[in-house]
Coordinates of C-alpha atoms in Angstrom, one line a residue:
M34 CA 0.2 0.1 -0.3
E35 CA 1.3 3.5 -1.0
S36 CA 1.7 5.6 2.2
Y37 CA 0.8 9.8 2.6
L38 CA 2.4 12.5 4.9
M39 CA -1.1 14.9 5.8
A40 CA -1.0 18.4 6.5
I41 CA -3.1 19.6 8.8
D42 CA -4.0 23.8 8.1
A43 CA -5.7 25.9 10.2
G44 CA -6.2 28.6 9.4
T45 CA -7.6 32.7 9.7
G46 CA -10.9 31.6 6.9
S47 CA -10.6 27.5 7.1
V48 CA -9.5 24.4 8.7
R49 CA -8.3 21.2 6.1
A50 CA -6.1 17.9 5.7
V51 CA -4.0 17.9 3.1
L52 CA -2.3 14.5 2.0
F53 CA 0.8 14.6 -0.4
N54 CA 2.4 11.1 -2.0
Y55 CA 6.4 11.6 -1.4
N56 CA 6.3 12.2 -5.4
G57 CA 4.6 16.3 -3.3
E58 CA 2.0 16.0 -5.2
Q59 CA -1.5 16.8 -3.3
V60 CA -4.0 14.3 -3.9
A61 CA -6.3 15.3 -1.8
C62 CA -7.8 18.1 0.8
C63 CA -10.6 18.5 2.9
Q64 CA -11.7 21.7 4.3
E65 CA -14.3 23.4 6.7
E66 CA -15.1 27.5 6.6
W67 CA -14.8 28.5 10.6
I68 CA -15.5 31.9 11.9
H69 CA -14.3 33.6 14.5
D70 CA -17.5 35.6 16.8
E71 CA -16.7 39.5 18.6
D72 CA -17.7 39.4 22.1
P73 CA -19.8 42.3 21.6
R74 CA -18.6 43.6 25.4
Y75 CA -14.8 43.9 23.9
P76 CA -14.9 46.2 20.5
G77 CA -12.6 44.8 18.0
S78 CA -12.4 40.9 19.5
M79 CA -12.0 37.8 18.0
N80 CA -12.9 34.1 19.4
F81 CA -11.0 31.0 19.2
N82 CA -13.7 28.5 19.9
W83 CA -12.0 25.2 20.3
E84 CA -15.0 22.8 20.8
H85 CA -16.4 23.4 17.2
N86 CA -12.5 24.2 15.8
W87 CA -11.8 20.6 17.5
D88 CA -14.7 19.1 15.7
L89 CA -14.0 20.6 12.5
T90 CA -10.6 19.7 12.5
C91 CA -11.0 15.8 12.8
R92 CA -13.9 16.3 10.2
C93 CA -11.3 17.7 8.0
T94 CA -8.8 14.5 8.7
R95 CA -12.0 11.9 8.3
G96 CA -13.2 13.6 5.9
V97 CA -9.8 13.2 3.0
L98 CA -9.3 10.1 4.2
K99 CA -12.7 9.2 2.5
E100 CA -12.1 11.4 -0.1
A101 CA -8.8 9.9 -0.6
G102 CA -10.0 5.8 -0.2
I103 CA -7.5 4.7 1.7
E104 CA -7.2 3.6 5.2
S105 CA -5.5 5.7 8.7
K106 CA -2.7 3.2 8.7
Q107 CA -1.0 4.7 5.3
V108 CA -0.5 7.9 6.7
S109 CA 3.1 8.2 7.8
A110 CA 3.1 10.7 9.5
I111 CA 1.9 14.0 10.4
A112 CA 2.5 17.8 10.3
T113 CA 0.7 21.0 11.5
T114 CA 0.4 24.8 10.8
C115 CA -1.4 28.1 10.9
M116 CA -1.9 31.4 11.5
R117 CA 0.6 32.9 13.3
E118 CA -0.1 35.1 16.5
G119 CA -3.2 32.7 17.6
I120 CA -3.2 31.7 21.5
V121 CA -4.4 29.4 23.8
L122 CA -3.8 29.6 27.3
Y123 CA -5.0 26.3 29.3
D124 CA -5.5 25.1 32.9
G125 CA -3.1 23.0 35.1
D126 CA -5.9 19.9 34.1
A127 CA -4.8 21.0 30.7
R128 CA -7.4 21.7 29.2
E129 CA -8.8 24.8 26.9
I130 CA -9.9 27.6 29.4
W131 CA -9.3 31.4 27.1
A132 CA -8.2 31.9 23.0
C133 CA -7.8 34.5 20.3
A134 CA -7.6 34.1 17.1
N135 CA -4.4 36.1 14.6
V136 CA -5.4 40.0 14.8
D137 CA -7.3 39.7 17.9
A138 CA -7.5 44.1 18.6
R139 CA -9.2 44.2 21.8
S140 CA -6.1 45.7 24.1
D141 CA -5.7 48.6 23.4
D142 CA -6.5 49.8 27.1
E143 CA -3.4 47.4 27.5
V144 CA -1.1 48.6 24.7
L145 CA -1.5 52.4 26.1
Q146 CA -0.4 50.9 29.4
L147 CA 2.1 49.3 28.9
K148 CA 3.5 52.2 26.7
K149 CA 2.6 54.4 29.9
D150 CA 3.8 52.9 32.3
Y151 CA 7.7 51.6 30.2
P152 CA 7.7 54.0 27.2
N153 CA 10.7 52.2 26.4
L154 CA 10.3 48.9 27.0
E155 CA 8.4 48.5 22.9
A156 CA 11.7 49.2 20.9
E157 CA 13.5 47.2 23.4
L158 CA 12.1 44.1 23.2
Y159 CA 11.6 44.8 19.1
A160 CA 14.8 44.4 19.5
E161 CA 15.9 41.0 21.2
T162 CA 11.5 39.9 19.9
G163 CA 11.9 41.4 16.2
Q164 CA 7.9 42.0 17.7
L165 CA 5.8 44.5 19.1
Y166 CA 3.2 45.5 20.5
A167 CA 1.0 45.6 17.4
L168 CA 0.3 41.5 16.7
D169 CA 1.7 39.6 19.8
A170 CA 0.6 38.4 22.6
L171 CA 2.1 40.8 25.9
P172 CA -1.3 43.4 25.6
R173 CA -3.6 39.6 25.0
L174 CA -1.9 37.9 28.4
L175 CA -2.6 41.3 30.3
W176 CA -5.4 41.9 28.5
V177 CA -6.7 38.7 30.3
K178 CA -4.8 39.2 33.8
N179 CA -7.0 42.4 33.5
K180 CA -10.1 41.5 32.4
M181 CA -9.9 38.1 33.5
P182 CA -8.6 37.7 37.2
D183 CA -10.2 34.3 36.8
V184 CA -8.9 33.0 33.7
Y185 CA -5.2 34.4 34.3
K186 CA -4.5 32.9 38.2
K187 CA -5.8 29.8 36.3
T188 CA -3.5 29.6 33.1
E189 CA -1.0 27.2 33.6
M190 CA 0.5 26.6 30.0
I191 CA 0.8 29.0 26.4
T192 CA 0.9 27.4 23.2
M193 CA -0.2 28.9 19.5
F194 CA -2.5 27.0 17.3
N195 CA -0.5 24.8 15.2
D196 CA 1.0 23.6 18.7
W197 CA -2.7 23.1 20.1
L198 CA -3.4 21.1 17.0
I199 CA -0.4 18.8 18.4
Y200 CA -1.9 18.4 21.6
K201 CA -5.3 17.3 20.7
L202 CA -3.4 14.9 18.1
T203 CA -0.4 13.2 20.7
G204 CA -1.6 14.9 24.5
V205 CA 1.5 16.4 24.0
F206 CA 2.6 20.0 24.2
C207 CA 5.6 21.6 22.8
S208 CA 5.8 24.9 20.8
E209 CA 8.4 26.0 17.7
P210 CA 10.2 29.0 16.7
S211 CA 8.9 30.0 13.9
N212 CA 5.0 30.4 15.0
A213 CA 5.9 31.5 19.4
S214 CA 8.4 34.1 17.7
T215 CA 4.8 35.4 16.7
S216 CA 3.6 36.0 20.5
G217 CA 7.4 38.2 21.1
L218 CA 7.7 36.5 24.0
L219 CA 10.5 34.7 22.5
N220 CA 14.4 35.4 21.8
L221 CA 15.3 36.1 18.2
K222 CA 18.8 34.7 18.8
T223 CA 18.5 31.5 21.7
R224 CA 15.2 30.7 19.6
N225 CA 13.6 29.3 22.9
F226 CA 11.1 31.6 25.2
D227 CA 12.7 34.0 27.5
P228 CA 10.3 34.3 30.7
D229 CA 12.5 37.6 31.0
I230 CA 10.2 39.3 29.1
P231 CA 7.4 38.1 30.7
E232 CA 8.5 39.3 33.6
R233 CA 9.3 42.4 32.1
C234 CA 5.6 43.7 31.6
G235 CA 4.3 42.2 35.5
L236 CA 3.1 39.0 33.2
K237 CA 3.4 34.2 33.9
T238 CA 6.9 33.9 33.4
N239 CA 6.6 30.0 33.7
I240 CA 3.8 29.0 31.0
F241 CA 5.1 27.9 28.7
A242 CA 6.1 25.0 26.6
P243 CA 9.4 22.7 25.9
I244 CA 10.4 24.0 22.5
K245 CA 11.4 21.6 19.3
E246 CA 12.6 22.6 15.8
C247 CA 10.4 22.5 12.9
G248 CA 10.8 18.7 11.7
E249 CA 11.2 17.3 14.7
P250 CA 9.3 14.6 16.2
A251 CA 6.8 16.0 18.2
G252 CA 4.6 12.2 19.4
T253 CA 2.4 10.2 17.8
V254 CA -1.0 10.1 17.6
S255 CA -2.8 9.0 21.1
K256 CA -5.5 6.9 21.8
K257 CA -7.8 9.5 22.6
G258 CA -6.6 11.7 18.9
E259 CA -7.6 8.9 16.8
E260 CA -10.3 8.3 18.5
D261 CA -11.7 12.1 18.2
S262 CA -9.2 12.7 14.4
G263 CA -10.5 8.7 12.6
L264 CA -6.1 8.8 12.3
A265 CA -4.3 5.2 13.2
E266 CA -2.6 5.0 16.7
G267 CA 1.0 5.6 17.0
T268 CA 1.8 8.0 14.1
P269 CA 4.0 10.2 14.7
V270 CA 3.4 13.6 14.6
I271 CA 5.9 16.0 13.2
V272 CA 6.4 19.8 14.3
G273 CA 5.4 21.6 11.0
G274 CA 5.3 26.0 12.2
G275 CA 3.9 28.7 11.5
D276 CA 1.8 29.4 7.4
A277 CA 3.7 32.3 6.3
Q278 CA 7.0 30.5 7.0
L279 CA 5.6 26.6 6.4
G280 CA 4.6 28.7 3.1
S281 CA 8.6 29.0 1.7
I282 CA 10.0 26.0 2.7
G283 CA 6.9 24.9 0.1
V284 CA 7.7 27.4 -2.2
G285 CA 11.4 26.6 -2.2
V286 CA 12.3 29.5 -0.2
I287 CA 14.7 28.2 2.5
G288 CA 18.0 29.7 1.4
D289 CA 19.8 33.2 2.0
N290 CA 18.4 36.1 0.5
Q291 CA 15.3 34.7 -1.1
A292 CA 12.3 36.2 -1.0
A293 CA 8.2 34.6 -1.2
V294 CA 5.6 37.0 -1.7
F295 CA 2.2 35.7 -0.5
G296 CA -1.4 36.5 -1.8
G297 CA -4.2 36.4 -0.9
S298 CA -6.3 38.2 2.2
F299 CA -3.3 39.7 3.6
W300 CA -0.4 39.9 1.7
Q301 CA 3.2 38.9 3.0
Y302 CA 6.8 39.9 2.2
E303 CA 9.4 37.0 3.5
Y304 CA 12.8 37.6 2.7
N305 CA 15.3 34.9 4.4
T306 CA 18.5 36.2 5.8
G307 CA 21.0 33.8 7.7
V308 CA 22.2 37.1 9.8
C309 CA 19.5 38.0 12.6
T310 CA 19.3 41.0 13.1
V311 CA 16.0 43.7 12.9
D312 CA 15.4 47.2 11.6
R313 CA 17.0 50.0 14.1
N314 CA 13.4 52.3 13.4
C315 CA 11.4 49.4 14.3
R316 CA 9.4 49.5 11.2
I317 CA 9.3 45.8 10.1
R318 CA 8.7 42.0 12.0
V319 CA 11.4 39.2 12.1
N320 CA 10.3 36.0 12.9
C321 CA 12.7 33.0 13.3
H322 CA 12.4 31.1 10.0
A323 CA 11.1 27.0 10.2
V324 CA 14.5 26.5 9.0
P325 CA 16.6 26.2 12.1
G326 CA 19.6 28.8 11.5
M327 CA 17.2 31.4 9.0
W328 CA 15.1 34.6 9.5
Q329 CA 12.6 35.8 8.1
Y330 CA 12.5 40.0 7.5
E331 CA 8.0 39.7 7.1
A332 CA 6.2 42.9 6.1
L333 CA 2.2 42.6 5.9
A334 CA -0.1 44.4 3.6
F335 CA -3.7 43.7 4.5
K336 CA -6.5 43.2 3.5
P337 CA -6.0 42.6 -0.2
G338 CA -8.1 39.8 -0.6
L339 CA -10.6 41.4 1.4
I340 CA -10.4 44.7 -0.5
M341 CA -10.4 42.8 -4.0
R342 CA -13.3 40.6 -3.0
W343 CA -15.5 43.5 -1.9
Y344 CA -15.0 45.3 -5.7
R345 CA -16.5 41.7 -6.5
D346 CA -19.6 41.6 -4.2
A347 CA -20.1 45.4 -4.8
F348 CA -19.5 46.5 -8.4
C349 CA -19.4 43.1 -10.6
D350 CA -22.9 41.9 -10.6
H351 CA -22.8 41.8 -14.7
E352 CA -20.0 39.5 -14.2
K353 CA -21.3 37.5 -11.8
S354 CA -24.3 36.5 -14.1
L355 CA -21.6 36.4 -17.0
E356 CA -20.6 33.8 -14.1
K357 CA -23.2 31.8 -14.1
S358 CA -23.8 30.7 -18.0
T359 CA -20.2 30.1 -18.7
G360 CA -18.5 29.3 -16.0
K361 CA -15.9 32.3 -16.3
S362 CA -15.3 33.1 -12.6
V363 CA -15.4 36.5 -11.6
Y364 CA -11.7 37.6 -12.3
A365 CA -10.9 36.0 -14.4
Q366 CA -12.7 38.6 -16.7
M367 CA -12.5 41.5 -14.1
D368 CA -8.4 40.3 -15.3
E369 CA -8.7 40.7 -19.1
K370 CA -11.3 43.5 -19.2
A371 CA -8.5 45.4 -16.9
S372 CA -5.3 44.2 -18.9
K373 CA -6.1 46.8 -21.5
I374 CA -6.3 49.6 -19.1
P375 CA -2.8 50.9 -19.5
A376 CA 0.3 50.2 -16.9
G377 CA -0.7 53.3 -14.4
S378 CA -4.2 53.7 -14.6
G379 CA -4.1 56.6 -16.6
G380 CA -2.6 58.5 -13.3
M381 CA -5.2 57.1 -10.8
F382 CA -4.3 56.1 -7.5
C383 CA -5.9 54.6 -4.4
A384 CA -5.7 53.6 -0.7
F385 CA -6.1 51.4 0.8
S386 CA -3.4 48.9 2.6
D387 CA 0.5 50.8 3.3
I388 CA 3.8 50.1 3.4
M389 CA 4.0 48.8 6.8
D390 CA 5.5 50.8 9.8
F391 CA 5.3 48.6 12.5
I392 CA 5.7 51.1 15.5
H393 CA 3.0 53.2 13.9
W394 CA 0.4 51.3 12.4
K395 CA -2.4 52.7 10.8
H396 CA -4.2 52.2 7.5
A397 CA -5.1 55.5 5.6
A398 CA -9.7 55.6 5.3
P399 CA -10.4 53.6 2.2
T400 CA -9.3 55.8 -1.0
F401 CA -9.4 56.0 -5.1
T402 CA -8.3 59.1 -6.3
N403 CA -6.8 61.4 -9.4
F404 CA -9.7 60.2 -11.8
Q405 CA -11.0 61.7 -14.3
T406 CA -14.9 61.7 -16.1
D407 CA -13.7 59.8 -19.4
A408 CA -15.2 56.9 -19.1
D409 CA -14.1 55.3 -21.7
K410 CA -10.7 55.7 -19.8
W411 CA -11.8 55.9 -16.4
N412 CA -14.2 52.7 -15.7
R413 CA -14.7 49.9 -12.8
F414 CA -12.0 48.1 -14.8
T415 CA -9.1 51.0 -14.2
F416 CA -10.2 51.1 -10.7
Y417 CA -10.1 47.1 -10.8
R418 CA -6.1 48.0 -12.0
A419 CA -5.4 50.5 -9.3
I420 CA -6.0 48.1 -6.5
L421 CA -3.9 45.6 -8.2
E422 CA -1.0 48.5 -8.6
N423 CA -2.2 49.0 -5.3
T424 CA -0.7 46.1 -3.5
A425 CA 1.8 46.2 -6.2
M426 CA 3.7 49.0 -5.1
V427 CA 2.7 48.3 -1.4
T428 CA 4.8 44.7 -1.9
R429 CA 7.5 47.0 -3.8
G430 CA 8.0 49.6 0.0
H431 CA 8.4 46.3 1.6
M432 CA 11.0 45.1 -0.5
E433 CA 12.5 48.8 -0.1
L434 CA 12.2 48.0 3.4
V435 CA 13.9 45.2 3.7
K436 CA 17.3 46.2 2.0
E437 CA 17.3 49.7 3.8
A438 CA 17.3 46.7 7.2
T439 CA 19.2 44.5 5.6
G440 CA 21.4 46.2 2.7
N441 CA 20.1 43.2 0.1
M442 CA 17.7 42.6 -2.4
P443 CA 16.2 39.2 -3.9
R444 CA 17.4 38.8 -7.8
E445 CA 13.5 37.3 -8.0
V446 CA 11.4 36.7 -6.4
I447 CA 8.6 33.4 -5.7
F448 CA 5.0 34.2 -5.6
A449 CA 2.2 32.3 -4.0
G450 CA -1.1 32.2 -2.7
G451 CA -4.5 32.6 -4.0
A452 CA -3.6 35.8 -6.1
S453 CA -1.4 34.1 -7.7
K454 CA -3.5 32.7 -9.7
S455 CA -3.7 35.4 -11.2
G456 CA -2.1 36.3 -14.3
L457 CA -2.2 40.6 -14.7
W458 CA -1.5 40.3 -11.3
C459 CA 1.5 38.6 -11.4
S460 CA 2.5 40.6 -14.8
I461 CA 1.7 44.1 -12.6
L462 CA 4.1 42.2 -9.7
A463 CA 7.4 42.0 -12.0
D464 CA 6.3 45.1 -13.9
V465 CA 6.4 46.8 -10.1
L466 CA 9.2 45.5 -8.5
G467 CA 11.6 45.0 -11.4
V468 CA 12.1 41.7 -10.6
P469 CA 11.3 38.2 -12.6
V470 CA 7.8 37.3 -10.7
K471 CA 7.9 32.7 -10.5
V472 CA 4.4 31.5 -9.7
P473 CA 4.9 27.7 -8.7
V474 CA 2.5 25.2 -9.8
V475 CA 1.6 24.7 -6.2
K476 CA -0.4 27.7 -5.3
E477 CA -1.4 26.9 -1.9
A478 CA 2.0 25.6 -0.7
T479 CA 1.5 26.5 3.0
A480 CA 0.1 22.7 3.5
L481 CA 3.1 21.2 1.1
G482 CA 6.0 22.5 3.5
A483 CA 4.1 21.4 6.6
A484 CA 4.3 17.9 3.8
L485 CA 7.6 18.3 3.9
L486 CA 8.9 18.8 7.6
A487 CA 6.1 15.4 8.4
G488 CA 8.5 13.7 5.5
K489 CA 11.8 15.0 6.8
G490 CA 10.7 14.6 10.3
I491 CA 10.9 10.4 10.0
G492 CA 13.1 10.3 7.7
V493 CA 11.9 10.3 3.8
Y494 CA 13.4 13.1 3.0
K495 CA 16.8 14.0 4.2
D496 CA 17.6 18.0 3.1
L497 CA 14.7 19.7 2.9
S498 CA 16.5 21.8 0.6
E499 CA 17.9 19.6 -1.9
T500 CA 13.2 17.6 -1.6
A501 CA 12.2 21.6 -2.2
S502 CA 14.5 21.9 -5.1
R503 CA 13.6 18.8 -6.3
L504 CA 9.7 18.7 -5.7
V505 CA 8.8 22.5 -6.4
K506 CA 8.4 23.0 -9.3
I507 CA 7.8 26.3 -11.6
E508 CA 4.4 26.6 -13.4
K509 CA 5.3 30.6 -14.7
T510 CA 7.5 33.3 -14.4
F511 CA 6.4 36.8 -15.4
T512 CA 9.5 38.8 -16.6
P513 CA 8.9 43.0 -15.9
D514 CA 7.7 44.7 -18.9
S515 CA 11.4 47.6 -19.6
G516 CA 7.6 50.0 -20.5
N517 CA 6.0 49.5 -17.3
T518 CA 8.8 49.1 -15.5
K519 CA 9.8 53.3 -15.9
V520 CA 5.9 53.7 -15.4
Y521 CA 6.1 52.7 -12.0
D522 CA 9.1 54.3 -11.6
E523 CA 8.3 58.0 -12.3
L524 CA 4.2 56.8 -10.4
Y525 CA 5.9 54.9 -7.3
P526 CA 6.9 58.3 -5.0
V527 CA 4.3 59.8 -6.2
W528 CA 1.5 57.4 -4.9
K529 CA 4.3 56.9 -1.2
Q530 CA 3.6 61.0 -1.4
V531 CA -0.3 61.2 -1.9
Y532 CA -0.5 58.1 0.2
K533 CA 0.9 60.5 2.9
A534 CA -1.4 63.0 2.2
Q535 CA -4.4 60.1 2.6
L536 CA -3.3 59.0 5.9
E537 CA -2.3 63.1 7.5
L538 CA -6.4 62.9 7.5
A539 CA -7.0 59.7 9.1
E540 CA -4.9 61.2 11.5
K541 CA -6.6 64.2 12.0
G542 CA -10.0 62.1 12.6
L543 CA -11.4 63.4 9.9
T544 CA -11.0 60.2 7.1
R545 CA -11.7 56.8 9.4
C546 CA -8.2 54.1 9.4
L547 CA -8.9 50.6 7.6
W548 CA -7.5 49.4 10.2
K549 CA -5.2 50.8 12.7
A550 CA -3.4 48.4 15.8
P551 CA -4.6 48.8 19.5
G552 CA -2.9 51.5 21.1
V553 CA -1.7 53.7 18.3

């Protein structure tokens, strides 16, 4: 009987179980959507329902076995991955007692408290952890301490969501550097939790699971894990990691000076470095890679995929109707029309996501500006193209931020995720960045990265770099068009000034930010 590797991926909007053969080919996938409800008492909250979501996870593990038509014992190893930043708290009996998802933003009061009581602490901690209060666990833990003291008093353990999946399958608590680094509780250089960090914030210092490196065995599926998930008791469970880091492995971005862009609901620019340093101006995030001895500069663009969904639902009823009758997706139809719009959208700009400024992270109010009333030149296809160009401009800004911090630029970029299915977006990205953009065959690379770690953990793959270079296939390379690149080179500094002006309006309270970090 053939053997398979399983990835369990707990994303922002869904959970899925994906099966791969040893050649890195996807065999089957079962997915369940989930939502993270806001508690009406706490604006900005993003609760994680561990009971319901574990049930959904088990539906996926059972469902993917059924879809593939295989027995559970044919799964030779499992690895887990997830959205970063989400945390789960447990009591002394190892029961979940509180959890929040990735962009939970309820902790405004706590961020303000930390900044007031310890004015220089955030920058000091960034130098050690690569993280700031915007996304890390420190303000959230302080929120639990202040707002739910009974829960905080009972808290004996904290894990990330991929660790939680391992615990549910095996009964073993462990953490790993790639996702744990996004908590702000881990020292980048040692790749281990540092009790001194929570102590400086008045928080518990003894609630951490042991660190294991990505690709190491965590445990095996327990009897309870088998009863819940349908996976065979005794199956090895291998330490996975955070979604972006495993996505990088899944597209072969493993070595120094390699870069990837993952385009979906959020866009991530990931740049690999073998030197553990941070940005002196605290503008950009630094995480541990899932490859030992490697780190990643990471810049995030908020909501590009969600903006595209909004535009589709608000302005593309005609294309939706055609999709039903022709089968051609709304996005494919819009791409075809927008590809006829000249580069630069006739000088029109839009403001959605901004270039990352981690220490003062705000986005201007959504804006389209500098269009004329000539409907032949400025129409809904022009506006659509402007959204694509805005996201590419942000990515260029992120690439330049990393160059300022490291002195290096990648020679090419790997582009994966849902947005990479758009040939137009790929070509615009190449033109704006001025470097070749390569799109792998496997667009959803995070699960593949988890599967490769699962294989490494049981000895199927000896060398991760060699395995990735052998199994990761490039579907198409988009080479920059020199004429379009010249247009974008001229527009980019203007776009930055336009965005700055829009952000100033939001700072004055005249418009409402698309998003802002807690306490900013």
